Coordinates of C-alpha atoms in Angstrom, one line a residue:
X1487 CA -1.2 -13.9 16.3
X1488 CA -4.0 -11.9 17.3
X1489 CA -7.2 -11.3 14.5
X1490 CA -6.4 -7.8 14.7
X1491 CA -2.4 -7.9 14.5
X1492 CA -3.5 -10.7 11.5
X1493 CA -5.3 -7.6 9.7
X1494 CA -2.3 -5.5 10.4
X1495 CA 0.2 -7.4 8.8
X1496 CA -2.4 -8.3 5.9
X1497 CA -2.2 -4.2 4.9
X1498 CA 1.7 -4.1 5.8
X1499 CA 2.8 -6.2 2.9
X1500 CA 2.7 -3.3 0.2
X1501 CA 0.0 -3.2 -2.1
X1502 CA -0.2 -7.3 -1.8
X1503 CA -3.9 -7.9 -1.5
X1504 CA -4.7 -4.6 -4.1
X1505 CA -2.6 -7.2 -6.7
X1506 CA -3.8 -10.1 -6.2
X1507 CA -7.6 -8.9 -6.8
X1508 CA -6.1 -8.2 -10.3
X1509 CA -4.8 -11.2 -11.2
X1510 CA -8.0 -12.5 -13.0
X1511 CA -7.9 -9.3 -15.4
X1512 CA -4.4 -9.6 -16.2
X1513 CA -5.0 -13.2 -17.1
X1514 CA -8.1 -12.6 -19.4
X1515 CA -5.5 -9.8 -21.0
X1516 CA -2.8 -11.9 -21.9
X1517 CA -3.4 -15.4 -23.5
X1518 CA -0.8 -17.1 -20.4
X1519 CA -1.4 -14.1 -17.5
X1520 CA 2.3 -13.4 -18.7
X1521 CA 2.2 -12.2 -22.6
X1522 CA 5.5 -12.4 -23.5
X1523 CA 7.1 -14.7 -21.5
X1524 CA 7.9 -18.2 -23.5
X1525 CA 7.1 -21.1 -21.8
X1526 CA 11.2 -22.0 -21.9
X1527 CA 12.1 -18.7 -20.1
X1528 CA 9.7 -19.3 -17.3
X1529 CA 11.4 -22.9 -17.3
X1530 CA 15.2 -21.5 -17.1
X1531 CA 13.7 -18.3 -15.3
X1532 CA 15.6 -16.6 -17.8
X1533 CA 14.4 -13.6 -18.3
X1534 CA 15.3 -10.4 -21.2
X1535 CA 14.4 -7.0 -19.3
X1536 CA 15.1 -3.5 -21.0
X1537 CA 15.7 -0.4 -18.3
X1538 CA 14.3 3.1 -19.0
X1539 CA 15.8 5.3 -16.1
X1540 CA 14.4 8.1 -18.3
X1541 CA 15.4 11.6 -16.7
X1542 CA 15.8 13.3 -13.5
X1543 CA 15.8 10.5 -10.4
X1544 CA 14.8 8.2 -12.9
X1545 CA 18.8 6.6 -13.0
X1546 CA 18.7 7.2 -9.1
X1547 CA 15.8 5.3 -8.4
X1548 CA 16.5 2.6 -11.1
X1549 CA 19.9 1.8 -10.0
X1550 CA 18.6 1.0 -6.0
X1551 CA 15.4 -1.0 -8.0
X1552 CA 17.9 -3.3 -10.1
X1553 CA 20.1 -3.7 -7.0
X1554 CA 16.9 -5.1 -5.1
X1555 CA 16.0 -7.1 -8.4
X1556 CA 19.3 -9.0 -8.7
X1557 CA 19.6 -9.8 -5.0
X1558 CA 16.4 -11.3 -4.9
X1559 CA 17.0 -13.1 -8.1
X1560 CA 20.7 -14.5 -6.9
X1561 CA 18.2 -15.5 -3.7
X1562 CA 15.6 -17.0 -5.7
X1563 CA 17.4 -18.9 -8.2
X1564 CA 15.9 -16.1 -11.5
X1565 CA 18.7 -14.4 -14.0
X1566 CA 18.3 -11.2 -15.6
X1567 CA 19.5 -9.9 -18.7
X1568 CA 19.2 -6.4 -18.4
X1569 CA 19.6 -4.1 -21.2
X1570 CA 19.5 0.0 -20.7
X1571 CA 17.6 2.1 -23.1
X1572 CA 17.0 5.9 -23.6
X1573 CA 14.0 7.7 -23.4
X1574 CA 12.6 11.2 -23.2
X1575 CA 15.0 13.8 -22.2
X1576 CA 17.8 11.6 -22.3
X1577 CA 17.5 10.5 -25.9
X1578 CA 16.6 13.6 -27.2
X1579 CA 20.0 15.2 -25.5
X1580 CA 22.0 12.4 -27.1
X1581 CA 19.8 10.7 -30.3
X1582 CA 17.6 14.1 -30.9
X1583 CA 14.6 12.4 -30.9
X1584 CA 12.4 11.3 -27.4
X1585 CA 12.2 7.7 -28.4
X1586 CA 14.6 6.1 -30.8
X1587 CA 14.1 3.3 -32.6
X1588 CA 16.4 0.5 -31.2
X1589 CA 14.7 1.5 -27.9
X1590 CA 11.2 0.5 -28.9
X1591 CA 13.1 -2.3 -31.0
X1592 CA 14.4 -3.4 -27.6
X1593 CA 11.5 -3.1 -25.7
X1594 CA 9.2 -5.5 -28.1
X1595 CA 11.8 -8.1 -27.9
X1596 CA 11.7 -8.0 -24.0
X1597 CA 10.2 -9.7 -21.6
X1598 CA 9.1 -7.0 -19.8
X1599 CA 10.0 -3.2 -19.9
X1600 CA 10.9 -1.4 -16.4
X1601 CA 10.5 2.6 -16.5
X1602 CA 12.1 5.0 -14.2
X1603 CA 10.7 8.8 -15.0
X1604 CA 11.2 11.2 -17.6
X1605 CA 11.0 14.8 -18.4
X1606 CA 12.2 18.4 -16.8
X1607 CA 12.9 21.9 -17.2
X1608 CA 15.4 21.5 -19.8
X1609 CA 13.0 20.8 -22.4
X1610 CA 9.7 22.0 -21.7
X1611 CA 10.2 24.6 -24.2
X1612 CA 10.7 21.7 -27.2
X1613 CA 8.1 21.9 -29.9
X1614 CA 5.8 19.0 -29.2
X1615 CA 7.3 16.4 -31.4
X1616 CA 10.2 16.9 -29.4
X1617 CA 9.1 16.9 -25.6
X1618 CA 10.3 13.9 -23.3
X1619 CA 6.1 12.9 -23.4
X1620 CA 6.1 12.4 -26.1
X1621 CA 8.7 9.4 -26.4
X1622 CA 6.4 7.7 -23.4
X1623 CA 3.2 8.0 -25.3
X1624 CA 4.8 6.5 -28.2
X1625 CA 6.3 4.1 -26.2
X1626 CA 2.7 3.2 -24.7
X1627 CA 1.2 3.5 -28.5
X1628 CA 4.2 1.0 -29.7
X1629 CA 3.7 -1.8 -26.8
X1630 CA 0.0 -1.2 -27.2
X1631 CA -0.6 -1.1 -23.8
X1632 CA -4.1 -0.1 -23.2
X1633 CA -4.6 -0.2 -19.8
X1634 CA -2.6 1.1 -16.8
X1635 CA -3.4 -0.4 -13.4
X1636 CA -2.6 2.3 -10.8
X1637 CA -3.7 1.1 -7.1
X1638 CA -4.3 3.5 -3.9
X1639 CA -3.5 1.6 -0.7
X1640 CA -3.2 3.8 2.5
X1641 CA -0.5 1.5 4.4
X1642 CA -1.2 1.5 8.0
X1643 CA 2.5 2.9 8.5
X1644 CA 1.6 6.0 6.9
X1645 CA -1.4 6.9 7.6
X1646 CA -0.8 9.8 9.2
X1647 CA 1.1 11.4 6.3
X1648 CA -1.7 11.7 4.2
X1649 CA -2.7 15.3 3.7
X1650 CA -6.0 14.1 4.7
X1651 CA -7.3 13.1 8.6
X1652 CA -6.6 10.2 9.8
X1653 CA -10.4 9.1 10.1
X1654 CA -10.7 10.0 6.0
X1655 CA -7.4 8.6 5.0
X1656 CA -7.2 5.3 7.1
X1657 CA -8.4 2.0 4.8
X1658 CA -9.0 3.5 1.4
X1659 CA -8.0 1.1 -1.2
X1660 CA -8.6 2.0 -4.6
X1661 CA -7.9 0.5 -8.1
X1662 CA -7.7 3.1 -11.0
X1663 CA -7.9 2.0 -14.4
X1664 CA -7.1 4.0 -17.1
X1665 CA -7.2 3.9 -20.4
X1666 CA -3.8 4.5 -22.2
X1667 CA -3.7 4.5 -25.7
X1668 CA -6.9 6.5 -27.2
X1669 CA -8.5 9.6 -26.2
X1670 CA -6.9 13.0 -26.5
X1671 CA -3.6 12.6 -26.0
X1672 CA -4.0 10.7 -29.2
X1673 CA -6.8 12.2 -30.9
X1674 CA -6.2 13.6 -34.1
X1675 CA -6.4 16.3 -36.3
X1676 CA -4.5 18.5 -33.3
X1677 CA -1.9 21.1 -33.9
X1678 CA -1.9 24.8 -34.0
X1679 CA -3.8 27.2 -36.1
X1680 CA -5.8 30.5 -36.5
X1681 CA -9.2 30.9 -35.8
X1682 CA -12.1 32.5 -37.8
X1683 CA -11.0 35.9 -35.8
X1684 CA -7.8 35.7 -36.7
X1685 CA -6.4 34.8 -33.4
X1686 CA -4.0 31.9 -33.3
X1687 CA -5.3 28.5 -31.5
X1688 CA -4.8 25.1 -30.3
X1689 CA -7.1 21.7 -30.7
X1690 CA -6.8 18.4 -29.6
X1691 CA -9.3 15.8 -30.2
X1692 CA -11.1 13.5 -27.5
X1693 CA -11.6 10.5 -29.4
X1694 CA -12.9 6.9 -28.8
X1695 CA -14.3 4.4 -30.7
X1696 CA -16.9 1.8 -29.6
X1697 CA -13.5 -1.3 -29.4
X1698 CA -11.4 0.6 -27.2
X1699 CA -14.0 1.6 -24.4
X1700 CA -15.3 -1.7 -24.8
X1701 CA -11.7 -3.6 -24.0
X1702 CA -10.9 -1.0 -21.3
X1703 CA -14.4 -1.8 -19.8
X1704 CA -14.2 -5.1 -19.8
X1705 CA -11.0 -4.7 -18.0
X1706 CA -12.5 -2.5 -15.0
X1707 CA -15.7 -4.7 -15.2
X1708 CA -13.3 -7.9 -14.3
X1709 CA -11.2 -6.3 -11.8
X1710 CA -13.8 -5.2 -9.6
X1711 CA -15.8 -8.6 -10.1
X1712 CA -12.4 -10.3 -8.2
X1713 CA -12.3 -7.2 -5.9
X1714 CA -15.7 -8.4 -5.3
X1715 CA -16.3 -4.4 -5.0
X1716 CA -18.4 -1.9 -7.2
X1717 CA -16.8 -0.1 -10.3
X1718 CA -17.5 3.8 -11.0
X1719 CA -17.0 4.8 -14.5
X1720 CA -16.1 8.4 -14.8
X1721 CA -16.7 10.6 -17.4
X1722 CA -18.2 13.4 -18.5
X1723 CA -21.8 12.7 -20.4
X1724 CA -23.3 15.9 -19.7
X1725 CA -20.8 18.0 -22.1
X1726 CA -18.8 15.6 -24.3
X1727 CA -20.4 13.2 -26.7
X1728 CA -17.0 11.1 -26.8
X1729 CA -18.6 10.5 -22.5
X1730 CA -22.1 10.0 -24.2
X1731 CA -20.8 6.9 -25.5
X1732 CA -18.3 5.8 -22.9
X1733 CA -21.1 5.7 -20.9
X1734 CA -23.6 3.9 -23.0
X1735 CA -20.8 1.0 -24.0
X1736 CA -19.8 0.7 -20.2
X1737 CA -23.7 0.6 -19.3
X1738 CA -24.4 -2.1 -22.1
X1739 CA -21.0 -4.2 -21.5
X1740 CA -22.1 -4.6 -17.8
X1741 CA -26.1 -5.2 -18.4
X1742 CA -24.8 -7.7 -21.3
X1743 CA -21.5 -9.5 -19.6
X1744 CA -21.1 -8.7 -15.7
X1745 CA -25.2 -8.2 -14.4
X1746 CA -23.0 -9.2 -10.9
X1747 CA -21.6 -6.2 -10.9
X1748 CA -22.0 -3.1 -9.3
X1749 CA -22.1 0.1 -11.8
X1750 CA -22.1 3.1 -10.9
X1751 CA -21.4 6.7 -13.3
X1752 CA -20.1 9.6 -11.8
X1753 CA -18.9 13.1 -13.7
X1754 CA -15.1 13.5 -13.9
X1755 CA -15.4 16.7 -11.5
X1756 CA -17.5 15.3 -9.0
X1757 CA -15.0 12.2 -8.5
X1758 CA -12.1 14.5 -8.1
X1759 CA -14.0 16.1 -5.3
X1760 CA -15.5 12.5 -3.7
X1761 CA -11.8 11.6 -3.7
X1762 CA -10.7 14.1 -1.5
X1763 CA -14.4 14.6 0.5
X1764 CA -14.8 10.4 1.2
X1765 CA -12.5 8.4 -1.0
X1766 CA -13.3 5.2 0.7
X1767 CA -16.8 4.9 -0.6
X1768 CA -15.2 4.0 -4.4
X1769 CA -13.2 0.3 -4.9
X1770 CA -12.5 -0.1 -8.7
X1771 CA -12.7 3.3 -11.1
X1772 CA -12.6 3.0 -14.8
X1773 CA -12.0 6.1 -17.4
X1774 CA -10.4 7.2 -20.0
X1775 CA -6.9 8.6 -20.7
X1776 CA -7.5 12.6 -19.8
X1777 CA -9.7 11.5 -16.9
X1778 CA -7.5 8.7 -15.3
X1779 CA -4.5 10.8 -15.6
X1780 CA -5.8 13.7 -13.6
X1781 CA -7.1 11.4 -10.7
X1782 CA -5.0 8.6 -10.1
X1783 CA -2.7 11.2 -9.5
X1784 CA -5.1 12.6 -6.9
X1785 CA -5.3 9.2 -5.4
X1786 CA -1.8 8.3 -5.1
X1787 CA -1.4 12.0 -2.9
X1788 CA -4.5 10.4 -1.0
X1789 CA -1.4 7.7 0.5
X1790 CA 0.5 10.0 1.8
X1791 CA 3.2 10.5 -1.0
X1792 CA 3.3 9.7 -5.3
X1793 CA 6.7 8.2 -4.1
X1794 CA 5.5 5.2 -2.8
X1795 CA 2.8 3.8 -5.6
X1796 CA 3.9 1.3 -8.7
X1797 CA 1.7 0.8 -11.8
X1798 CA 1.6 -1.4 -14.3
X1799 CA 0.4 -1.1 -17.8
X1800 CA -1.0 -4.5 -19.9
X1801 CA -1.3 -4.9 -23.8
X1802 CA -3.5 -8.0 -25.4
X1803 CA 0.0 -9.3 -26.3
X1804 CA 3.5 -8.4 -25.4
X1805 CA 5.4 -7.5 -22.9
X1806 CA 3.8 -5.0 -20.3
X1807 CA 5.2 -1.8 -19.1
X1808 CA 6.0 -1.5 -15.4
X1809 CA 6.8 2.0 -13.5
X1810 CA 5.9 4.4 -10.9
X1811 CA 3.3 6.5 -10.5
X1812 CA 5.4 10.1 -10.1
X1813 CA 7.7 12.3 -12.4
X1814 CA 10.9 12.9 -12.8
X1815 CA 11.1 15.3 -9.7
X1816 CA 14.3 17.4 -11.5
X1817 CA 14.7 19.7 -8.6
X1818 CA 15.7 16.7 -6.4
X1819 CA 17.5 14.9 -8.8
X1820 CA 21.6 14.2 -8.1
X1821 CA 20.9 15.3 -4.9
X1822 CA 20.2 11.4 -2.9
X1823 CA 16.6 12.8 -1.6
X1824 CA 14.4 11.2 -3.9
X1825 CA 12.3 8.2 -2.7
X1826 CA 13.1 5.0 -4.3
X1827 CA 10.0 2.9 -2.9
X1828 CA 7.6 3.4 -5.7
X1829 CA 10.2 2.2 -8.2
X1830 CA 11.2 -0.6 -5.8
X1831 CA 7.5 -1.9 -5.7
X1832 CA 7.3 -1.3 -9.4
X1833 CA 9.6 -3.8 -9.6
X1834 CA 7.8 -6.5 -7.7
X1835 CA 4.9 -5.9 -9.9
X1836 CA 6.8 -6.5 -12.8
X1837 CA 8.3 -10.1 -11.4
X1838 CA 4.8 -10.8 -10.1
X1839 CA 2.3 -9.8 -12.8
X1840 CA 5.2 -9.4 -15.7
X1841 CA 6.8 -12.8 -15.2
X1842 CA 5.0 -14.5 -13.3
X1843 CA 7.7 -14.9 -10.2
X1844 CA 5.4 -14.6 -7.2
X1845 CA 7.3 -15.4 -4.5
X1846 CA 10.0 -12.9 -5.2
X1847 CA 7.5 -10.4 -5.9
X1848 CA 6.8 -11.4 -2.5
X1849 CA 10.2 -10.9 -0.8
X1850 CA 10.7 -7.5 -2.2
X1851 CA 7.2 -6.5 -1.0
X1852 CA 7.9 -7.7 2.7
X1853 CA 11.9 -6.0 2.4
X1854 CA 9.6 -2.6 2.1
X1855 CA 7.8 -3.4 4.3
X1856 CA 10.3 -4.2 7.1
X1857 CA 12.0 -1.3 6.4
X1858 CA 8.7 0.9 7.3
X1859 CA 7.9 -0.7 10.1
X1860 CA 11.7 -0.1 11.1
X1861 CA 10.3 3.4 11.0
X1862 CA 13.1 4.6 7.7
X1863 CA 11.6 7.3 5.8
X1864 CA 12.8 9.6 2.9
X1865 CA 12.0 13.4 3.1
X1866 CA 8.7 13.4 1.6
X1867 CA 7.4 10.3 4.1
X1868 CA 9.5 12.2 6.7
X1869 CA 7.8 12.7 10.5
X1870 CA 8.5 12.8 14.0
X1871 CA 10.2 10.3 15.3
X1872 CA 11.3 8.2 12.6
X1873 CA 14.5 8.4 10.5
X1874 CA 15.5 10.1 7.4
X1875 CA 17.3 8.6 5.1
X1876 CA 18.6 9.2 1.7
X1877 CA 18.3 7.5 -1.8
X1878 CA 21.2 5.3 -1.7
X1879 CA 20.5 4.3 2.2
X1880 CA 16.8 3.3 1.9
X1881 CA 18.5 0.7 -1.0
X1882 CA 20.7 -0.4 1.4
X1883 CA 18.1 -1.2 4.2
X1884 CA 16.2 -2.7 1.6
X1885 CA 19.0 -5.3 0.6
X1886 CA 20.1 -6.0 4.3
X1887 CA 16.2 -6.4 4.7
X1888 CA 16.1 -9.2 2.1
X1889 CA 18.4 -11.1 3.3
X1890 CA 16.3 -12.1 6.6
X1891 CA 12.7 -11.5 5.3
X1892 CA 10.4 -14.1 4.0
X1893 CA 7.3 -13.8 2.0
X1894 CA 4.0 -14.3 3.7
X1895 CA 1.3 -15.5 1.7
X1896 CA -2.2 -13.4 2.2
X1897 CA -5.2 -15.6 1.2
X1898 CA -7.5 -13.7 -0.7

C-alpha cells in the first residue's frame, strides 16, 4: 500500500483518528475512561443499555443501529441488555410529561444511554414545561453530562457533497466541545412577564459560574493537547459579562495548567463566519451551551450532511449519553428516507468511549465505511453516480458488510 492510498484509508475509517485524539480527556473525566462500567461487566462484557428512539426517525434510525449493535456483539463475543425508554414527544403523548421518571431511573442504572432524536410539529405549541426539549435537557441535567463531544470530519467519500468547494471543504477536522449543562438554557429566573411599558416579555438568563467554565476548559484544554492542535474558545467578551469571565477562567486555566497549549479567543459571530470562510484553520473549539449549539451544527453541514456525525456527551461519573448530531427530521419520518449513519456511528462511540469495546467500535466504523466506498447513499448524501438507498437497506448493507470486514487499527 502506497503512502498516499495509506492516508486514504486512514480518513475512510469514520471519524476513527477524530476519537482516538479524545481518549485522554475522556479518561481524565471518568475515574476508569468508562464511568459506569463495573469492573465485572467489562469481565462478562455484559453490558445494561437503555434506548431513547425519541420521536420522528428516531425509532427508524434506532432500530437499524441496534441491529448493527447486536450483530457485532454475537461477532465479538459482548451481550446487550437492552431496555427501551420514552422521551420527549413520545412520553409526553403517552405519560404527559417529556421525561418520566422510570426513564431517568433507567438511565442512571445503565451502562450507557443510546439516544435517537426527539421533537416535531405536534408539539411545538406546548407551554415550555411541556416541549419534547425539554425532557433532553433534563435528561442531560439528570446524567450530569457536562460536556458533549461533537467532531467535524470531511470523509474523503463525501467531499464533494459539502455545500462548500471542494478546495474549502477537503481535510477539515474539527472537534467541538460544548458545554451542556449551565448557561442559558439553564439559567434562571426565566419565564414570561410584563415590562415597565406594559408590554409583555421574555428573559432567560446566561449564567456561569467560575467551576463549570473551569471543568469544561480543562476538557477542551486536554483534547487539543492529544490532538496536538490549537484550541479557540468562543465567546462573546465584548457584550456579555457571563464571556468576560469565560474568557478570563479559560485564559488563567491555560497560563496556570496547559502553557503547551495553543489559545486562541475568537467572538461567537466571527467563528460562525470563519467556519464557513476557512474552517480548516481551527482544530479543537471550546464554548458554552448557546454558542456550541449554534455552531457544531454549522460544522456538521460543513461534512456534507447532519446525517452522518455521532456525539457523545461525558459526566464526572456515570454513564455517558451517546446520539447523533441531527433532529428528529418529522417530515421524513415513516417514510424509509432518513439516514441511519449518524446513529450507526453513534453507536460505535458508545461501545468505544462508553464501554470500552474498541475493536467492535472498530468493526462498525469500517462496515460504514465499506458501504461508502461501495458508493450507497441515502437522499441527503445522494449524487451522480452512486446509489440511493433507503433506511432499512443502508442497515442491511451495513450487516452484510460486517460480516466480511475487519477493523484496521490507525496509529495515532
Amino acid at each position: 500500500m502506497s503512502h498516499r492510498e495509506g492516508l486514504v484509508l486512514m480518513k475512510s475509517l469514520i471519524l476513527r483518528n477524530c476519537r482516538r485524539k479524545l481518549e485522554s480527556s475522556a479518561s481524565r473525566i471518568s475515574k476508569c475512561g468508562y464511568a459506569n462500567v463495573t469492573a465485572a461487566a467489562q469481565k462478562e462484557r455484559n453490558y445494561k443499555v437503555t434506548l431513547l428512539p425519541g420521536d420522528g426517525i428516531g425509532p427508524e434510525i434506532m432500530d437499524v443501529a441496534v441491529n448493527v449493535m447486536r450483530a457485532v456483539g454475537a461477532r465479538e463475543g459482548i451481550k446487550f441488555e437492552f431496555t427501551e425508554k420514552l422521551l420527549g414527544g413520545a412520553a409526553l403523548d403517552a405519560t404527559g410529561v417529556p421525561l418520566p421518571d422510570d426513564t431517568l431511573a433507567a438511565c442512571r442504572a445503565s451502562h450507557a444511554v443510546f439516544l435517537a432524536a426527539i421533537g416535531g410539529y405536534k408539539w411545538d405549541s406546548n407551554p415550555p414545561h411541556l416541549k419534547p426539549e425539554t425532557g433532553i435537557l433534563g435528561l442531560r441535567a439528570g446524567l450530569g453530562v457536562f460536556a458533549n463531544l461533537r467532531p467535524a470530519v470531511v470523509l474523503p467519500q463525501l467531499a464533494d457533497a459539502s455545500t462548500l468547494k471542494r478546495e474549502i471543504a477537503e481535510g477539515v477536522d474539527i472537534m467541538i466541545i460544548r458545554e451542556l449543562t449551565g448557561g442559558i438554557y439553564f439559567g434562571k429566573p426565566r419565564g414570561f412577564g410584563v415590562n415597565e411599558s406594559g408590554h409583555r416579555c421574555a428573559y432567560n438568563n446566561m449564567v456561569y459560574s467560575t467551576p463549570e467554565i473551569d471543568r469544561i476548559a480543562r476538557v477542551g484544554f486536554e483534547t487539543a493537547r492529544k490532538r496536538q492542535g490549537p484550541l479557540c474558545s468562543v465567546d462573546k467578551a465584548n457584550i456579555l459579562e457571563v464571556s468576560q469571565l469565560w474568557r478570563e477562567r479559560v485564559t488563567a486555566i491555560g497560563k496556570e495548567e496547559y502553557p503547551d497549549v495553543q489559545l486562541s479567543h475568537m467572538y461567537v459571530d466571527n467563528a460562525a463566519m470563519q467556519l464557513v470562510r476557512n474552517p480548516k484553520q481551527f482544530d479543537t473549539i471550546v464554548t458554552g451551551n448557546l454558542f456550541g449549539d449554534i455552531l457544531s451544527d454549522i460544522s456538521a453541514q460543513l461534512t456534507g450532511s447532519i446525517g452522518m456525525l455521532p456525539s457523545s456527551s461525558i459526566s464526572e461519573s456515570g454513564p455517558g449519553l451517546f446520539e447523533p448530531v441531527h433532529g428528529s427530521a418529522p417530515d421524513i419520518a415513516g417514510k424509509d428516507k432518513a439516514n441511519p449513519l449518524a446513529q450507526v456511528l453513534s453507536a460505535a462511540f458508545l461501545l468505544k468511549y462508553g464501554l470500552g469495546e474498541t475493536k467492535a467500535a472498530d468493526l462498525i466504523e469500517a462496515a460504514v465505511s465499506t458501504a461508502l466506498d461501495k458508493g450507497y447513499r441515502t437522499g441527503d448524501l445522494m449524487s451522480s453516480g452512486k446509489t440511493l438507498v433507503g433506511c432499512k437497506k443502508m442497515g442491511e448493507i451495513l450487516l452484510e458488510s460486517l460480516e466480511t470486514t475487519s477493523p484496521v487499527t490507525v496509529s495515532t
